C-alpha cells in the first residue's frame, strides 16, 4: 500500500542551526502539507503546497520556514535558524483531494 | 482562528464496552475526518464524511457528520485493547485540515 515516508525519524540540532526535513509523498497525489505537533498537543497546520507553490500557510510558518519540491518526488521543509520552541514532531501529508495521508513524522529536538 | 473542541478529553473503559466521542466547532466545515494516532506515530485516517447528516461505518467504527456541519461524532463498538490511542477529528477548510484537541482512549482488559 502506498505511503508517505519521512526522513530522518529523529533529528537533534543546536539552536540557530538550519534543518531540512524530507518527505516523499504518495506518488499520484497533488497536494502536499506540513503539520507539526508539540508533545502532548494537537496537530497544527503549517503549510499547503499545490502546483509547485504554497497555497496556504499558517501564522506559525514565518520567514524562518520554507518548503520546496526540488525534483518531483521529494517535498522538503527547511527551518533556517532553529529555536528551542521549534522542537516538535513534524508530519508531512499528501492527498489527491480531501483524504490526507500522513507520514510517520520527524521528531525534531532543538538543544 | 478556528477551533475544534473534542469531548471527552480522555476516556478509560473496559474491553468490550462501546465508546462515543464528539467534536464541535464554531465554524462550518465541508468535510470531517477522523484520525487515530498511536504514540510516536503519524495520524491514521479512520473515516471521512462529506455530506451533512451522513452516517458512515468502517468496521466497528461509525461516524456522523452533523446536520449543521459544525459537529461530528465517532462511535467505537465492542472496544478492544488495540483501540488505545488518541482520536482526532479534523475539519477541512479551504486548503487545510484543522485538527481537534483529541480524545485519549485507554482500554483495560
PDB file of N, CA, C and O in Angstrom, chain A residues 31 33 35 37 40-45 48-50 55-56 89 91 97-105 107, chain B residues 2-4 31 33 35 37 40-43 45 48 50 88 92-102 104:
ATOM      1  N   UNK A  31      -1.571  17.379  -3.654  1.00  0.00           N
ATOM      2  CA  UNK A  31      -1.488  18.382  -2.594  1.00  0.00           C
ATOM      3  C   UNK A  31      -0.556  17.851  -1.509  1.00  0.00           C
ATOM      4  O   UNK A  31      -0.651  16.686  -1.115  1.00  0.00           O
ATOM      5  N   UNK A  33       1.476  18.767   2.347  1.00  0.00           N
ATOM      6  CA  UNK A  33       1.316  19.558   3.561  1.00  0.00           C
ATOM      7  C   UNK A  33       2.438  19.271   4.552  1.00  0.00           C
ATOM      8  O   UNK A  33       3.003  18.179   4.561  1.00  0.00           O
ATOM      9  N   UNK A  35       2.606  19.610   8.805  1.00  0.00           N
ATOM     10  CA  UNK A  35       1.954  19.890  10.072  1.00  0.00           C
ATOM     11  C   UNK A  35       2.978  19.674  11.165  1.00  0.00           C
ATOM     12  O   UNK A  35       3.989  18.985  10.966  1.00  0.00           O
ATOM     13  N   UNK A  37       3.368  18.917  15.599  1.00  0.00           N
ATOM     14  CA  UNK A  37       2.681  18.558  16.837  1.00  0.00           C
ATOM     15  C   UNK A  37       3.673  18.673  17.983  1.00  0.00           C
ATOM     16  O   UNK A  37       4.616  17.877  18.075  1.00  0.00           O
ATOM     17  N   UNK A  40       2.288  16.216  23.257  1.00  0.00           N
ATOM     18  CA  UNK A  40       1.080  16.208  24.070  1.00  0.00           C
ATOM     19  C   UNK A  40      -0.014  17.141  23.578  1.00  0.00           C
ATOM     20  O   UNK A  40      -1.053  17.257  24.224  1.00  0.00           O
ATOM     21  N   UNK A  41       0.227  17.796  22.455  1.00  0.00           N
ATOM     22  CA  UNK A  41      -0.759  18.758  21.967  1.00  0.00           C
ATOM     23  C   UNK A  41      -1.363  18.298  20.646  1.00  0.00           C
ATOM     24  O   UNK A  41      -1.069  17.215  20.154  1.00  0.00           O
ATOM     25  N   UNK A  42      -2.223  19.143  20.092  1.00  0.00           N
ATOM     26  CA  UNK A  42      -2.900  18.753  18.859  1.00  0.00           C
ATOM     27  C   UNK A  42      -2.002  19.007  17.655  1.00  0.00           C
ATOM     28  O   UNK A  42      -0.974  19.662  17.736  1.00  0.00           O
ATOM     29  N   UNK A  43      -2.426  18.466  16.531  1.00  0.00           N
ATOM     30  CA  UNK A  43      -1.689  18.636  15.284  1.00  0.00           C
ATOM     31  C   UNK A  43      -2.039  20.009  14.701  1.00  0.00           C
ATOM     32  O   UNK A  43      -3.216  20.366  14.588  1.00  0.00           O
ATOM     33  N   UNK A  44      -1.001  20.765  14.319  1.00  0.00           N
ATOM     34  CA  UNK A  44      -1.218  22.129  13.825  1.00  0.00           C
ATOM     35  C   UNK A  44      -0.764  22.251  12.373  1.00  0.00           C
ATOM     36  O   UNK A  44       0.333  21.801  12.010  1.00  0.00           O
ATOM     37  N   UNK A  45      -1.565  22.905  11.577  1.00  0.00           N
ATOM     38  CA  UNK A  45      -1.244  23.136  10.170  1.00  0.00           C
ATOM     39  C   UNK A  45      -0.100  24.144  10.041  1.00  0.00           C
ATOM     40  O   UNK A  45      -0.087  25.171  10.717  1.00  0.00           O
ATOM     41  N   UNK A  48       0.450  24.412   3.060  1.00  0.00           N
ATOM     42  CA  UNK A  48      -0.005  23.521   1.992  1.00  0.00           C
ATOM     43  C   UNK A  48       0.667  23.945   0.690  1.00  0.00           C
ATOM     44  O   UNK A  48       0.995  25.122   0.497  1.00  0.00           O
ATOM     45  N   UNK A  49       0.834  22.979  -0.191  1.00  0.00           N
ATOM     46  CA  UNK A  49       1.626  23.194  -1.404  1.00  0.00           C
ATOM     47  C   UNK A  49       0.928  22.493  -2.552  1.00  0.00           C
ATOM     48  O   UNK A  49       0.596  21.313  -2.466  1.00  0.00           O
ATOM     49  N   UNK A  50       0.690  23.245  -3.620  1.00  0.00           N
ATOM     50  CA  UNK A  50      -0.005  22.668  -4.771  1.00  0.00           C
ATOM     51  C   UNK A  50       0.521  23.335  -6.022  1.00  0.00           C
ATOM     52  O   UNK A  50       0.756  24.550  -6.035  1.00  0.00           O
ATOM     53  N   UNK A  55       0.062  27.206  -1.289  1.00  0.00           N
ATOM     54  CA  UNK A  55      -1.319  27.645  -1.477  1.00  0.00           C
ATOM     55  C   UNK A  55      -1.888  28.269  -0.208  1.00  0.00           C
ATOM     56  O   UNK A  55      -2.745  29.146  -0.283  1.00  0.00           O
ATOM     57  N   UNK A  56      -1.402  27.837   0.923  1.00  0.00           N
ATOM     58  CA  UNK A  56      -1.839  28.442   2.177  1.00  0.00           C
ATOM     59  C   UNK A  56      -0.782  28.199   3.247  1.00  0.00           C
ATOM     60  O   UNK A  56      -0.078  27.187   3.196  1.00  0.00           O
ATOM     61  N   UNK A  89       7.116  17.201  16.771  1.00  0.00           N
ATOM     62  CA  UNK A  89       7.005  16.223  15.685  1.00  0.00           C
ATOM     63  C   UNK A  89       6.523  16.970  14.455  1.00  0.00           C
ATOM     64  O   UNK A  89       5.564  17.754  14.536  1.00  0.00           O
ATOM     65  N   UNK A  91       4.999  16.456  10.714  1.00  0.00           N
ATOM     66  CA  UNK A  91       4.359  15.473   9.857  1.00  0.00           C
ATOM     67  C   UNK A  91       4.163  16.040   8.462  1.00  0.00           C
ATOM     68  O   UNK A  91       3.678  17.159   8.292  1.00  0.00           O
ATOM     69  N   UNK A  97      -7.302  14.713  -3.071  1.00  0.00           N
ATOM     70  CA  UNK A  97      -8.362  15.719  -2.990  1.00  0.00           C
ATOM     71  C   UNK A  97      -8.662  16.111  -1.550  1.00  0.00           C
ATOM     72  O   UNK A  97      -8.422  17.232  -1.153  1.00  0.00           O
ATOM     73  N   UNK A  98      -9.156  15.167  -0.757  1.00  0.00           N
ATOM     74  CA  UNK A  98      -9.587  15.501   0.596  1.00  0.00           C
ATOM     75  C   UNK A  98      -8.913  14.656   1.663  1.00  0.00           C
ATOM     76  O   UNK A  98      -8.471  15.172   2.671  1.00  0.00           O
ATOM     77  N   UNK A  99      -8.836  13.351   1.451  1.00  0.00           N
ATOM     78  CA  UNK A  99      -8.367  12.446   2.490  1.00  0.00           C
ATOM     79  C   UNK A  99      -6.850  12.498   2.569  1.00  0.00           C
ATOM     80  O   UNK A  99      -6.147  11.924   1.737  1.00  0.00           O
ATOM     81  N   UNK A 100      -6.363  13.191   3.591  1.00  0.00           N
ATOM     82  CA  UNK A 100      -4.923  13.366   3.734  1.00  0.00           C
ATOM     83  C   UNK A 100      -4.303  12.165   4.424  1.00  0.00           C
ATOM     84  O   UNK A 100      -4.820  11.680   5.438  1.00  0.00           O
ATOM     85  N   UNK A 101      -3.186  11.696   3.887  1.00  0.00           N
ATOM     86  CA  UNK A 101      -2.436  10.586   4.460  1.00  0.00           C
ATOM     87  C   UNK A 101      -1.135  11.143   5.019  1.00  0.00           C
ATOM     88  O   UNK A 101      -0.436  11.899   4.346  1.00  0.00           O
ATOM     89  N   UNK A 102      -0.840  10.727   6.246  1.00  0.00           N
ATOM     90  CA  UNK A 102       0.295  11.283   6.965  1.00  0.00           C
ATOM     91  C   UNK A 102       1.475  10.323   7.000  1.00  0.00           C
ATOM     92  O   UNK A 102       1.294   9.103   7.031  1.00  0.00           O
ATOM     93  N   UNK A 103       2.668  10.913   7.035  1.00  0.00           N
ATOM     94  CA  UNK A 103       3.864  10.123   7.281  1.00  0.00           C
ATOM     95  C   UNK A 103       4.026   9.826   8.754  1.00  0.00           C
ATOM     96  O   UNK A 103       3.214  10.256   9.591  1.00  0.00           O
ATOM     97  N   UNK A 104       5.090   9.098   9.068  1.00  0.00           N
ATOM     98  CA  UNK A 104       5.358   8.713  10.458  1.00  0.00           C
ATOM     99  C   UNK A 104       5.944   9.839  11.288  1.00  0.00           C
ATOM    100  O   UNK A 104       6.023   9.739  12.501  1.00  0.00           O
ATOM    101  N   UNK A 105       6.355  10.896  10.621  1.00  0.00           N
ATOM    102  CA  UNK A 105       6.840  12.060  11.339  1.00  0.00           C
ATOM    103  C   UNK A 105       8.345  12.087  11.538  1.00  0.00           C
ATOM    104  O   UNK A 105       9.025  11.060  11.497  1.00  0.00           O
ATOM    105  N   UNK A 107      10.837  13.618  14.486  1.00  0.00           N
ATOM    106  CA  UNK A 107      10.905  14.280  15.790  1.00  0.00           C
ATOM    107  C   UNK A 107      12.109  15.205  15.775  1.00  0.00           C
ATOM    108  O   UNK A 107      13.243  14.749  15.679  1.00  0.00           O
TER     109      UNK A 107
ATOM    110  N   UNK B   2      -9.821  29.131  13.853  1.00  0.00           N
ATOM    111  CA  UNK B   2     -10.847  28.112  14.047  1.00  0.00           C
ATOM    112  C   UNK B   2     -10.407  27.135  15.141  1.00  0.00           C
ATOM    113  O   UNK B   2      -9.236  26.814  15.259  1.00  0.00           O
ATOM    114  N   UNK B   3     -11.395  26.694  15.885  1.00  0.00           N
ATOM    115  CA  UNK B   3     -11.108  25.790  16.991  1.00  0.00           C
ATOM    116  C   UNK B   3     -12.092  24.635  16.926  1.00  0.00           C
ATOM    117  O   UNK B   3     -13.293  24.840  16.754  1.00  0.00           O
ATOM    118  N   UNK B   4     -11.562  23.413  17.035  1.00  0.00           N
ATOM    119  CA  UNK B   4     -12.417  22.243  17.132  1.00  0.00           C
ATOM    120  C   UNK B   4     -12.226  21.652  18.521  1.00  0.00           C
ATOM    121  O   UNK B   4     -11.112  21.303  18.895  1.00  0.00           O
ATOM    122  N   UNK B  31     -16.000  19.062   5.040  1.00  0.00           N
ATOM    123  CA  UNK B  31     -15.594  17.670   5.190  1.00  0.00           C
ATOM    124  C   UNK B  31     -15.101  17.469   6.614  1.00  0.00           C
ATOM    125  O   UNK B  31     -14.400  18.328   7.147  1.00  0.00           O
ATOM    126  N   UNK B  33     -13.071  14.593   9.026  1.00  0.00           N
ATOM    127  CA  UNK B  33     -12.263  13.376   9.009  1.00  0.00           C
ATOM    128  C   UNK B  33     -11.972  12.969  10.451  1.00  0.00           C
ATOM    129  O   UNK B  33     -11.848  13.832  11.334  1.00  0.00           O
ATOM    130  N   UNK B  35      -9.209  10.720  12.691  1.00  0.00           N
ATOM    131  CA  UNK B  35      -7.904  10.074  12.662  1.00  0.00           C
ATOM    132  C   UNK B  35      -7.620   9.434  14.021  1.00  0.00           C
ATOM    133  O   UNK B  35      -8.100   9.898  15.057  1.00  0.00           O
ATOM    134  N   UNK B  37      -4.197   8.290  16.365  1.00  0.00           N
ATOM    135  CA  UNK B  37      -2.751   8.423  16.477  1.00  0.00           C
ATOM    136  C   UNK B  37      -2.237   7.541  17.597  1.00  0.00           C
ATOM    137  O   UNK B  37      -2.673   7.673  18.748  1.00  0.00           O
ATOM    138  N   UNK B  40       4.059   8.209  19.109  1.00  0.00           N
ATOM    139  CA  UNK B  40       5.234   8.284  18.250  1.00  0.00           C
ATOM    140  C   UNK B  40       4.965   8.048  16.777  1.00  0.00           C
ATOM    141  O   UNK B  40       5.906   7.916  15.991  1.00  0.00           O
ATOM    142  N   UNK B  41       3.689   7.995  16.394  1.00  0.00           N
ATOM    143  CA  UNK B  41       3.351   7.722  15.001  1.00  0.00           C
ATOM    144  C   UNK B  41       2.545   8.880  14.419  1.00  0.00           C
ATOM    145  O   UNK B  41       2.092   9.765  15.138  1.00  0.00           O
ATOM    146  N   UNK B  42       2.354   8.830  13.098  1.00  0.00           N
ATOM    147  CA  UNK B  42       1.522   9.827  12.463  1.00  0.00           C
ATOM    148  C   UNK B  42       0.055   9.469  12.556  1.00  0.00           C
ATOM    149  O   UNK B  42      -0.296   8.312  12.797  1.00  0.00           O
ATOM    150  N   UNK B  43      -0.828  10.451  12.367  1.00  0.00           N
ATOM    151  CA  UNK B  43      -2.270  10.168  12.377  1.00  0.00           C
ATOM    152  C   UNK B  43      -2.636   9.230  11.231  1.00  0.00           C
ATOM    153  O   UNK B  43      -2.133   9.371  10.118  1.00  0.00           O
ATOM    154  N   UNK B  45      -5.860   7.783   9.028  1.00  0.00           N
ATOM    155  CA  UNK B  45      -7.245   8.100   8.682  1.00  0.00           C
ATOM    156  C   UNK B  45      -8.157   6.924   8.974  1.00  0.00           C
ATOM    157  O   UNK B  45      -7.882   5.793   8.571  1.00  0.00           O
ATOM    158  N   UNK B  48     -13.921   9.272   6.655  1.00  0.00           N
ATOM    159  CA  UNK B  48     -14.109  10.588   6.045  1.00  0.00           C
ATOM    160  C   UNK B  48     -15.605  10.799   5.797  1.00  0.00           C
ATOM    161  O   UNK B  48     -16.301   9.884   5.365  1.00  0.00           O
ATOM    162  N   UNK B  50     -18.521  13.501   4.073  1.00  0.00           N
ATOM    163  CA  UNK B  50     -18.550  14.556   3.060  1.00  0.00           C
ATOM    164  C   UNK B  50     -19.847  15.351   3.013  1.00  0.00           C
ATOM    165  O   UNK B  50     -19.876  16.431   2.414  1.00  0.00           O
ATOM    166  N   UNK B  88      -8.450  12.012  16.852  1.00  0.00           N
ATOM    167  CA  UNK B  88      -8.589  13.404  16.456  1.00  0.00           C
ATOM    168  C   UNK B  88      -9.659  13.537  15.392  1.00  0.00           C
ATOM    169  O   UNK B  88      -9.675  12.773  14.421  1.00  0.00           O
ATOM    170  N   UNK B  92     -12.072  20.082   7.229  1.00  0.00           N
ATOM    171  CA  UNK B  92     -11.351  20.684   6.121  1.00  0.00           C
ATOM    172  C   UNK B  92     -11.911  22.071   5.830  1.00  0.00           C
ATOM    173  O   UNK B  92     -13.112  22.255   5.671  1.00  0.00           O
ATOM    174  N   UNK B  93     -10.999  23.022   5.764  1.00  0.00           N
ATOM    175  CA  UNK B  93     -11.378  24.388   5.433  1.00  0.00           C
ATOM    176  C   UNK B  93     -10.398  24.901   4.404  1.00  0.00           C
ATOM    177  O   UNK B  93      -9.182  24.922   4.667  1.00  0.00           O
ATOM    178  N   UNK B  94     -10.903  25.287   3.260  1.00  0.00           N
ATOM    179  CA  UNK B  94     -10.102  25.657   2.076  1.00  0.00           C
ATOM    180  C   UNK B  94      -9.033  24.593   1.862  1.00  0.00           C
ATOM    181  O   UNK B  94      -9.359  23.459   1.582  1.00  0.00           O
ATOM    182  N   UNK B  95      -7.786  24.937   2.039  1.00  0.00           N
ATOM    183  CA  UNK B  95      -6.724  24.025   1.650  1.00  0.00           C
ATOM    184  C   UNK B  95      -6.007  23.389   2.827  1.00  0.00           C
ATOM    185  O   UNK B  95      -4.840  23.030   2.715  1.00  0.00           O
ATOM    186  N   UNK B  96      -6.696  23.265   3.957  1.00  0.00           N
ATOM    187  CA  UNK B  96      -6.005  22.702   5.106  1.00  0.00           C
ATOM    188  C   UNK B  96      -6.977  21.959   5.999  1.00  0.00           C
ATOM    189  O   UNK B  96      -8.188  22.121   5.881  1.00  0.00           O
ATOM    190  N   UNK B  97      -6.401  21.131   6.877  1.00  0.00           N
ATOM    191  CA  UNK B  97      -7.186  20.466   7.909  1.00  0.00           C
ATOM    192  C   UNK B  97      -6.974  21.190   9.228  1.00  0.00           C
ATOM    193  O   UNK B  97      -5.839  21.512   9.587  1.00  0.00           O
ATOM    194  N   UNK B  98      -8.061  21.420   9.932  1.00  0.00           N
ATOM    195  CA  UNK B  98      -7.992  21.947  11.290  1.00  0.00           C
ATOM    196  C   UNK B  98      -8.270  20.767  12.216  1.00  0.00           C
ATOM    197  O   UNK B  98      -9.331  20.131  12.116  1.00  0.00           O
ATOM    198  N   UNK B  99      -7.324  20.477  13.095  1.00  0.00           N
ATOM    199  CA  UNK B  99      -7.462  19.325  13.972  1.00  0.00           C
ATOM    200  C   UNK B  99      -8.108  19.701  15.287  1.00  0.00           C
ATOM    201  O   UNK B  99      -7.914  20.807  15.811  1.00  0.00           O
ATOM    202  N   UNK B 100      -8.860  18.748  15.831  1.00  0.00           N
ATOM    203  CA  UNK B 100      -9.431  18.909  17.153  1.00  0.00           C
ATOM    204  C   UNK B 100      -8.397  18.688  18.238  1.00  0.00           C
ATOM    205  O   UNK B 100      -7.242  18.352  17.962  1.00  0.00           O
ATOM    206  N   UNK B 101      -8.845  18.869  19.459  1.00  0.00           N
ATOM    207  CA  UNK B 101      -7.963  18.794  20.622  1.00  0.00           C
ATOM    208  C   UNK B 101      -7.651  17.365  21.028  1.00  0.00           C
ATOM    209  O   UNK B 101      -6.764  17.138  21.829  1.00  0.00           O
ATOM    210  N   UNK B 102      -8.386  16.400  20.492  1.00  0.00           N
ATOM    211  CA  UNK B 102      -8.076  14.990  20.714  1.00  0.00           C
ATOM    212  C   UNK B 102      -8.819  14.386  21.884  1.00  0.00           C
ATOM    213  O   UNK B 102      -9.125  15.058  22.875  1.00  0.00           O
ATOM    214  N   UNK B 104      -8.217  11.025  24.262  1.00  0.00           N
ATOM    215  CA  UNK B 104      -7.295   9.928  24.576  1.00  0.00           C
ATOM    216  C   UNK B 104      -8.095   8.760  25.111  1.00  0.00           C
ATOM    217  O   UNK B 104      -8.813   8.899  26.104  1.00  0.00           O
TER     218      UNK B 104
END
